[in-house]
mmCIF file of C-alpha atoms and ligand atoms in Angstrom:
data_model
loop_
_atom_site.group_PDB
_atom_site.id
_atom_site.type_symbol
_atom_site.label_atom_id
_atom_site.label_comp_id
_atom_site.label_asym_id
_atom_site.label_seq_id
_atom_site.Cartn_x
_atom_site.Cartn_y
_atom_site.Cartn_z
ATOM 1 C CA UNK Y 760 101.445 41.913 35.192
ATOM 2 C CA UNK Y 761 102.914 44.095 38.215
ATOM 3 C CA UNK Y 762 101.132 47.449 38.973
ATOM 4 C CA UNK Y 763 103.038 47.793 42.480
ATOM 5 C CA UNK Y 764 103.314 51.536 43.491
ATOM 6 C CA UNK Y 765 101.364 52.569 40.456
ATOM 7 C CA UNK Y 766 98.504 55.105 40.982
ATOM 8 C CA UNK Y 767 95.383 54.751 39.043
ATOM 9 C CA UNK Y 768 92.121 56.869 38.446
ATOM 10 C CA UNK Y 769 89.217 55.046 37.194
ATOM 11 C CA UNK Y 770 86.218 57.592 36.212
ATOM 12 C CA UNK Y 771 82.868 55.849 36.980
ATOM 13 C CA UNK Y 772 83.868 52.939 39.071
ATOM 14 C CA UNK Y 773 80.971 52.450 41.357
ATOM 15 C CA UNK Y 774 79.589 49.409 39.314
ATOM 16 C CA UNK Y 775 80.002 47.556 36.010
ATOM 17 C CA UNK Y 776 83.331 47.988 33.835
ATOM 18 C CA UNK Y 777 84.785 50.703 35.830
ATOM 19 C CA UNK Y 778 84.601 48.911 39.267
ATOM 20 C CA UNK Y 779 85.981 45.570 37.561
ATOM 21 C CA UNK Y 780 88.708 47.688 36.089
ATOM 22 C CA UNK Y 781 89.396 49.390 39.687
ATOM 23 C CA UNK Y 782 89.428 45.926 41.317
ATOM 24 C CA UNK Y 783 91.978 44.325 38.839
ATOM 25 C CA UNK Y 784 94.340 47.214 39.305
ATOM 26 C CA UNK Y 785 94.109 46.660 43.104
ATOM 27 C CA UNK Y 786 94.829 43.033 42.734
ATOM 28 C CA UNK Y 787 97.894 43.710 40.719
ATOM 29 C CA UNK Y 788 99.215 45.935 43.515
ATOM 30 C CA UNK Y 789 98.282 49.628 42.296
ATOM 31 C CA UNK Y 790 96.622 52.419 44.489
ATOM 32 C CA UNK Y 791 93.386 53.556 43.059
ATOM 33 C CA UNK Y 792 90.830 56.464 42.996
ATOM 34 C CA UNK Y 793 87.439 55.343 42.417
ATOM 35 C CA UNK Y 794 84.979 57.754 41.310
ATOM 36 C CA UNK Y 795 81.001 58.214 41.010
ATOM 37 C CA UNK Y 796 78.470 60.837 41.335
ATOM 38 C CA UNK Y 797 76.370 58.830 44.043
ATOM 39 C CA UNK Y 798 77.004 57.741 47.799
ATOM 40 C CA UNK Y 799 77.568 54.053 46.569
ATOM 41 C CA UNK Y 800 81.403 54.910 45.638
ATOM 42 C CA UNK Y 801 82.100 55.205 49.340
ATOM 43 C CA UNK Y 802 81.045 51.789 49.706
ATOM 44 C CA UNK Y 803 82.967 50.399 46.782
ATOM 45 C CA UNK Y 804 86.036 52.140 48.337
ATOM 46 C CA UNK Y 805 85.381 50.732 51.638
ATOM 47 C CA UNK Y 806 84.724 46.922 50.185
ATOM 48 C CA UNK Y 807 88.708 47.499 48.447
ATOM 49 C CA UNK Y 808 90.069 48.682 51.780
ATOM 50 C CA UNK Y 809 88.625 45.888 53.636
ATOM 51 C CA UNK Y 810 90.107 43.474 51.057
ATOM 52 C CA UNK Y 811 93.313 45.139 52.198
ATOM 53 C CA UNK Y 812 93.979 47.301 48.887
ATOM 54 C CA UNK Y 813 94.895 50.979 48.592
ATOM 55 C CA UNK Y 814 91.828 52.891 47.311
ATOM 56 C CA UNK Y 815 90.379 56.471 47.608
ATOM 57 C CA UNK Y 816 86.751 57.572 46.656
ATOM 58 C CA UNK Y 817 85.707 60.778 45.176
ATOM 59 C CA UNK Y 818 81.905 61.506 44.772
ATOM 60 C CA UNK Y 819 81.941 64.019 42.040
ATOM 61 C CA UNK Y 820 80.471 64.876 38.576
ATOM 62 C CA UNK Y 821 83.316 64.595 36.089
ATOM 63 C CA UNK Y 822 81.371 66.858 33.557
ATOM 64 C CA UNK Y 823 82.087 69.708 35.682
ATOM 65 C CA UNK Y 824 85.442 71.144 35.684
ATOM 66 C CA UNK Y 825 85.859 71.005 39.483
ATOM 67 C CA UNK Y 826 84.555 67.767 39.660
ATOM 68 C CA UNK Y 827 87.184 66.302 37.405
ATOM 69 C CA UNK Y 828 90.071 68.264 38.975
ATOM 70 C CA UNK Y 829 88.816 66.757 42.259
ATOM 71 C CA UNK Y 830 89.960 63.236 41.165
ATOM 72 C CA UNK Y 831 93.386 64.286 40.349
ATOM 73 C CA UNK Y 832 93.994 66.419 43.482
ATOM 74 C CA UNK Y 833 92.696 63.385 45.497
ATOM 75 C CA UNK Y 834 95.220 61.083 43.697
ATOM 76 C CA UNK Y 835 98.070 63.673 44.218
ATOM 77 C CA UNK Y 836 96.872 64.264 47.919
ATOM 78 C CA UNK Y 837 96.818 60.574 48.725
ATOM 79 C CA UNK Y 838 99.628 59.088 46.604
ATOM 80 C CA UNK Y 839 101.708 62.018 45.130
ATOM 81 C CA UNK Y 840 100.893 61.400 41.302
ATOM 82 C CA UNK Y 841 98.794 59.998 38.657
ATOM 83 C CA UNK Y 842 100.464 57.090 36.695
ATOM 84 C CA UNK Y 843 97.395 55.956 34.580
ATOM 85 C CA UNK Y 844 94.056 57.442 33.980
ATOM 86 C CA UNK Y 845 90.947 55.327 32.682
ATOM 87 C CA UNK Y 846 88.313 57.344 31.414
ATOM 88 C CA UNK Y 847 85.351 55.212 31.885
ATOM 89 C CA UNK Y 848 82.209 57.267 33.189
ATOM 90 C CA UNK Y 849 79.544 57.158 30.552
ATOM 91 C CA UNK Y 850 75.960 57.298 30.122
ATOM 92 C CA UNK Y 851 73.494 56.621 27.670
ATOM 93 C CA UNK Y 852 70.023 58.413 26.763
ATOM 94 C CA UNK Y 853 68.835 56.284 24.133
ATOM 95 C CA UNK Y 854 66.085 57.666 21.732
ATOM 96 C CA UNK Y 855 65.562 57.708 18.043
ATOM 97 C CA UNK Y 856 66.361 61.211 16.535
ATOM 98 C CA UNK Y 857 63.054 62.518 16.132
ATOM 99 C CA UNK Y 858 62.291 62.054 19.869
ATOM 100 C CA UNK Y 859 65.660 63.204 21.475
ATOM 101 C CA UNK Y 860 65.621 66.227 23.209
ATOM 102 C CA UNK Y 861 68.519 68.690 23.541
ATOM 103 C CA UNK Y 862 69.151 67.806 27.015
ATOM 104 C CA UNK Y 863 69.494 64.063 25.967
ATOM 105 C CA UNK Y 864 72.044 65.038 23.698
ATOM 106 C CA UNK Y 865 73.928 67.587 26.039
ATOM 107 C CA UNK Y 866 74.137 65.438 28.870
ATOM 108 C CA UNK Y 867 75.601 62.507 27.283
ATOM 109 C CA UNK Y 868 78.053 64.720 25.540
ATOM 110 C CA UNK Y 869 78.848 66.467 28.598
ATOM 111 C CA UNK Y 870 79.688 63.332 30.563
ATOM 112 C CA UNK Y 871 81.304 60.840 27.825
ATOM 113 C CA UNK Y 872 82.981 63.349 25.886
ATOM 114 C CA UNK Y 873 83.582 66.491 27.765
ATOM 115 C CA UNK Y 874 84.294 64.963 31.153
ATOM 116 C CA UNK Y 875 87.051 62.858 29.361
ATOM 117 C CA UNK Y 876 88.556 66.032 28.107
ATOM 118 C CA UNK Y 877 88.359 67.750 31.335
ATOM 119 C CA UNK Y 878 89.711 64.699 33.304
ATOM 120 C CA UNK Y 879 92.562 64.089 30.879
ATOM 121 C CA UNK Y 880 93.522 67.714 30.759
ATOM 122 C CA UNK Y 881 93.848 67.701 34.762
ATOM 123 C CA UNK Y 882 95.839 64.376 34.612
ATOM 124 C CA UNK Y 883 97.797 65.064 31.757
ATOM 125 C CA UNK Y 884 99.566 67.962 33.565
ATOM 126 C CA UNK Y 885 100.806 65.788 36.330
ATOM 127 C CA UNK Y 886 101.948 63.134 33.671
ATOM 128 C CA UNK Y 887 103.808 65.723 31.361
ATOM 129 C CA UNK Y 888 105.865 66.822 34.278
ATOM 130 C CA UNK Y 889 107.078 63.286 34.999
ATOM 131 C CA UNK Y 890 107.366 62.523 31.095
ATOM 132 C CA UNK Y 891 105.533 59.257 31.499
ATOM 133 C CA UNK Y 892 101.841 57.962 31.698
ATOM 134 C CA UNK Y 893 99.138 55.728 30.149
ATOM 135 C CA UNK Y 894 95.649 57.108 29.427
ATOM 136 C CA UNK Y 895 93.013 54.515 28.306
ATOM 137 C CA UNK Y 896 89.677 55.815 27.007
ATOM 138 C CA UNK Y 897 86.695 53.296 27.286
ATOM 139 C CA UNK Y 898 84.782 54.227 23.958
ATOM 140 C CA UNK Y 899 82.295 51.819 22.295
ATOM 141 C CA UNK Y 900 81.901 49.673 18.940
ATOM 142 C CA UNK Y 901 78.840 51.906 18.495
ATOM 143 C CA UNK Y 902 81.293 54.675 18.089
ATOM 144 C CA UNK Y 903 82.936 52.976 15.049
ATOM 145 C CA UNK Y 904 79.707 51.241 13.519
ATOM 146 C CA UNK Y 905 76.866 53.624 14.867
ATOM 147 C CA UNK Y 906 73.464 52.541 16.185
ATOM 148 C CA UNK Y 907 69.934 53.360 15.378
ATOM 149 C CA UNK Y 908 68.483 55.050 18.724
ATOM 150 C CA UNK Y 909 71.921 55.874 20.006
ATOM 151 C CA UNK Y 910 72.924 58.780 17.946
ATOM 152 C CA UNK Y 911 73.870 60.856 20.796
ATOM 153 C CA UNK Y 912 75.895 58.021 22.452
ATOM 154 C CA UNK Y 913 77.685 57.250 19.364
ATOM 155 C CA UNK Y 914 78.712 60.611 18.483
ATOM 156 C CA UNK Y 915 80.314 60.935 21.861
ATOM 157 C CA UNK Y 916 82.019 57.535 21.567
ATOM 158 C CA UNK Y 917 83.444 58.448 18.063
ATOM 159 C CA UNK Y 918 84.498 61.576 19.419
ATOM 160 C CA UNK Y 919 86.404 59.946 22.007
ATOM 161 C CA UNK Y 920 88.254 58.101 19.169
ATOM 162 C CA UNK Y 921 89.261 61.279 17.573
ATOM 163 C CA UNK Y 922 90.333 62.580 21.222
ATOM 164 C CA UNK Y 923 92.421 59.518 21.735
ATOM 165 C CA UNK Y 924 94.323 59.939 18.483
ATOM 166 C CA UNK Y 925 94.798 63.504 18.926
ATOM 167 C CA UNK Y 926 96.065 63.071 22.404
ATOM 168 C CA UNK Y 927 98.137 60.144 21.484
ATOM 169 C CA UNK Y 928 99.933 62.548 18.764
ATOM 170 C CA UNK Y 929 100.450 65.575 21.213
ATOM 171 C CA UNK Y 930 101.678 63.349 24.250
ATOM 172 C CA UNK Y 931 103.881 60.554 22.515
ATOM 173 C CA UNK Y 932 106.947 62.662 22.835
ATOM 174 C CA UNK Y 933 106.535 62.675 26.680
ATOM 175 C CA UNK Y 934 106.243 59.197 26.912
ATOM 176 C CA UNK Y 935 102.604 59.118 27.648
ATOM 177 C CA UNK Y 936 100.274 56.615 25.540
ATOM 178 C CA UNK Y 937 96.731 57.234 25.008
ATOM 179 C CA UNK Y 938 94.386 54.588 23.542
ATOM 180 C CA UNK Y 939 90.784 53.730 23.243
ATOM 181 C CA UNK Y 940 88.858 50.454 24.161
ATOM 182 C CA UNK Y 941 85.849 49.765 22.053
ATOM 183 C CA UNK Y 942 83.665 47.192 23.630
ATOM 184 C CA UNK Y 943 80.782 45.598 22.341
ATOM 185 C CA UNK Y 944 77.966 44.247 24.409
ATOM 186 C CA UNK Y 945 79.194 43.978 27.975
ATOM 187 C CA UNK Y 946 76.789 42.503 30.584
ATOM 188 C CA UNK Y 947 76.316 45.454 33.171
ATOM 189 C CA UNK Y 948 73.617 47.380 34.526
ATOM 190 C CA UNK Y 949 73.883 49.733 31.496
ATOM 191 C CA UNK Y 950 72.992 46.845 29.136
ATOM 192 C CA UNK Y 951 70.494 45.170 31.784
ATOM 193 C CA UNK Y 952 67.946 47.686 31.208
ATOM 194 C CA UNK Y 953 67.594 46.667 27.557
ATOM 195 C CA UNK Y 954 64.440 45.082 26.260
ATOM 196 C CA UNK Y 955 64.851 41.431 25.950
ATOM 197 C CA UNK Y 956 64.421 41.492 22.219
ATOM 198 C CA UNK Y 957 66.846 43.884 21.799
ATOM 199 C CA UNK Y 958 69.369 41.794 23.838
ATOM 200 C CA UNK Y 959 68.359 38.748 21.523
ATOM 201 C CA UNK Y 960 69.167 40.611 18.334
ATOM 202 C CA UNK Y 961 72.651 41.632 19.475
ATOM 203 C CA UNK Y 962 73.260 38.004 20.696
ATOM 204 C CA UNK Y 963 72.555 36.772 17.136
ATOM 205 C CA UNK Y 964 74.806 39.006 15.649
ATOM 206 C CA UNK Y 965 77.833 38.241 17.871
ATOM 207 C CA UNK Y 966 79.992 35.585 16.289
ATOM 208 C CA UNK Y 967 81.401 34.549 19.789
ATOM 209 C CA UNK Y 968 77.659 33.756 20.623
ATOM 210 C CA UNK Y 969 78.053 35.550 23.977
ATOM 211 C CA UNK Y 970 78.024 38.707 25.598
ATOM 212 C CA UNK Y 971 81.395 40.157 26.949
ATOM 213 C CA UNK Y 972 82.258 40.618 30.811
ATOM 214 C CA UNK Y 973 83.502 43.500 32.629
ATOM 215 C CA UNK Y 974 86.536 41.397 33.575
ATOM 216 C CA UNK Y 975 87.471 40.986 30.004
ATOM 217 C CA UNK Y 976 87.548 44.628 29.502
ATOM 218 C CA UNK Y 977 89.713 44.977 32.763
ATOM 219 C CA UNK Y 978 92.074 42.524 31.198
ATOM 220 C CA UNK Y 979 92.627 44.627 28.212
ATOM 221 C CA UNK Y 980 92.852 47.741 30.095
ATOM 222 C CA UNK Y 981 95.659 46.649 32.543
ATOM 223 C CA UNK Y 982 97.661 45.330 29.176
ATOM 224 C CA UNK Y 983 97.278 48.781 27.859
ATOM 225 C CA UNK Y 984 98.583 50.340 30.919
ATOM 226 C CA UNK Y 985 101.389 48.098 31.474
ATOM 227 C CA UNK Y 986 105.122 48.381 30.347
ATOM 228 C CA UNK Y 987 104.181 45.488 27.834
ATOM 229 C CA UNK Y 988 102.197 48.085 25.654
ATOM 230 C CA UNK Y 989 104.877 50.921 25.620
ATOM 231 C CA UNK Y 990 104.908 51.134 21.978
ATOM 232 C CA UNK Y 991 101.064 50.847 21.342
ATOM 233 C CA UNK Y 992 99.498 54.673 20.858
ATOM 234 C CA UNK Y 993 96.765 56.326 19.298
ATOM 235 C CA UNK Y 994 94.934 52.880 18.646
ATOM 236 C CA UNK Y 995 91.273 51.740 19.065
ATOM 237 C CA UNK Y 996 90.867 47.966 20.195
ATOM 238 C CA UNK Y 997 87.681 46.517 19.741
ATOM 239 C CA UNK Y 998 86.638 43.975 22.302
ATOM 240 C CA UNK Y 999 83.360 42.662 20.816
ATOM 241 C CA UNK Y 1000 83.503 38.942 20.220
ATOM 242 C CA UNK Y 1001 83.553 40.011 16.490
ATOM 243 C CA UNK Y 1002 80.333 41.957 16.465
ATOM 244 C CA UNK Y 1003 81.940 44.508 14.132
ATOM 245 C CA UNK Y 1004 84.965 43.669 11.853
HETATM 246 P P1 NAP X 1260 77.184 51.515 34.130
HETATM 247 O O1 NAP X 1260 77.199 50.262 34.837
HETATM 248 O O2 NAP X 1260 76.158 52.430 33.946
HETATM 249 O O3 NAP X 1260 78.409 52.400 35.091
HETATM 250 C C1 NAP X 1260 78.676 53.530 34.707
HETATM 251 C C2 NAP X 1260 79.551 54.353 35.769
HETATM 252 O O4 NAP X 1260 79.797 55.745 35.356
HETATM 253 C C3 NAP X 1260 78.977 54.262 37.263
HETATM 254 O O5 NAP X 1260 80.016 54.039 38.179
HETATM 255 C C4 NAP X 1260 78.518 55.621 37.351
HETATM 256 O O6 NAP X 1260 78.377 56.274 38.585
HETATM 257 C C5 NAP X 1260 79.310 56.612 36.528
HETATM 258 N N1 NAP X 1260 79.012 57.821 36.215
HETATM 259 C C6 NAP X 1260 77.945 58.350 35.296
HETATM 260 N N2 NAP X 1260 78.032 59.681 35.193
HETATM 261 C C7 NAP X 1260 79.223 60.015 35.914
HETATM 262 C C8 NAP X 1260 79.630 61.410 36.010
HETATM 263 N N3 NAP X 1260 79.110 62.364 35.658
HETATM 264 N N4 NAP X 1260 80.663 61.507 36.730
HETATM 265 C C9 NAP X 1260 81.326 60.504 37.458
HETATM 266 N N5 NAP X 1260 80.870 59.195 37.238
HETATM 267 C C10 NAP X 1260 79.744 58.883 36.407
HETATM 268 O O7 NAP X 1260 78.220 51.462 32.916
HETATM 269 P P2 NAP X 1260 79.117 50.392 32.173
HETATM 270 O O8 NAP X 1260 78.327 49.289 31.261
HETATM 271 O O9 NAP X 1260 79.895 49.815 33.333
HETATM 272 O O10 NAP X 1260 80.020 51.262 31.138
HETATM 273 C C11 NAP X 1260 81.145 51.824 31.476
HETATM 274 C C12 NAP X 1260 81.801 52.491 30.182
HETATM 275 O O11 NAP X 1260 81.861 51.459 29.529
HETATM 276 C C13 NAP X 1260 80.997 53.727 29.716
HETATM 277 O O12 NAP X 1260 81.694 54.708 29.201
HETATM 278 C C14 NAP X 1260 80.049 52.850 28.709
HETATM 279 O O13 NAP X 1260 79.718 53.757 27.707
HETATM 280 C C15 NAP X 1260 81.321 52.006 28.155
HETATM 281 N N6 NAP X 1260 80.629 50.842 27.364
HETATM 282 C C16 NAP X 1260 79.753 49.843 27.837
HETATM 283 C C17 NAP X 1260 79.336 48.916 27.129
HETATM 284 C C18 NAP X 1260 78.249 47.859 27.730
HETATM 285 O O14 NAP X 1260 77.924 47.006 27.113
HETATM 286 N N7 NAP X 1260 78.080 47.996 28.994
HETATM 287 C C19 NAP X 1260 79.554 48.701 25.887
HETATM 288 C C20 NAP X 1260 80.601 49.689 25.326
HETATM 289 C C21 NAP X 1260 81.175 50.673 25.971
HETATM 290 P P3 NAP X 1260 77.096 56.748 39.633
HETATM 291 O O15 NAP X 1260 75.800 56.323 39.116
HETATM 292 O O16 NAP X 1260 77.287 56.781 40.917
HETATM 293 O O17 NAP X 1260 77.163 58.367 38.874
#
């Protein structure tokens, strides 16, 4: 798969899945805008550049309109355009409903769902003019099947699925595809923090008998960004070792 000359934005790429996706695009020849809210994003960018890749870092909060716009502005300024947008930034604030505060609900919605809306709107303006583009939203299997203790997160990820299908319909005439990936349990800092008992219970319910890796999410992301997937749009592809069928 060749991504030479392609400009890619990956939100939330300072670690975990987003970082693996950004690295994979770089390895395939793309130029990448990496993003995060903390200083660590500059080190990620420096490492990519040291490896000979073309990368630009933006430290911003994508749940704020100016924070989302900054990513698109950086891509246009550095590379002249945006070809591929990966909406990956996301957080959890897990609590049972009766313990969940309004702030827990709002923050998860603001980053996972509103941030994706803001960034997609900003990037779509560039893609629509070119009449080509790829948008990949990182949802979750939890958005399809629900999960006790994650009502805010599951609602945000289910919202992303409705968003994906609507944007796919709106932008298909402009040769822009929009698909969602719904990963199951992927080994990252997000899942590291879960209690051992929860992790073991997950493992027992995964037919493949193992957790997924960020690299496997990157494999699917680059496929959905490639020329080989031009006729796939509005789809939710589960990557979960059979956790939910
Ligand atoms: P992670 O290790 O916690 O990384 C999250 C990334 O998002 C970090 O780079 C973080 O950077 C960034 N981020 C958070 N808030 C942000 C904001 N407001 N603006 C910009 N960037 C922000 O998570 P992960 O496990 O790699 O997950 C990545 C995505 O996959 C998420 O959307 C998650 O919901 C989804 N997912 C994960 C799993 C899993 O099992 N791990 C399963 C299904 C779906 P800073 O800390 O610098 O802000």
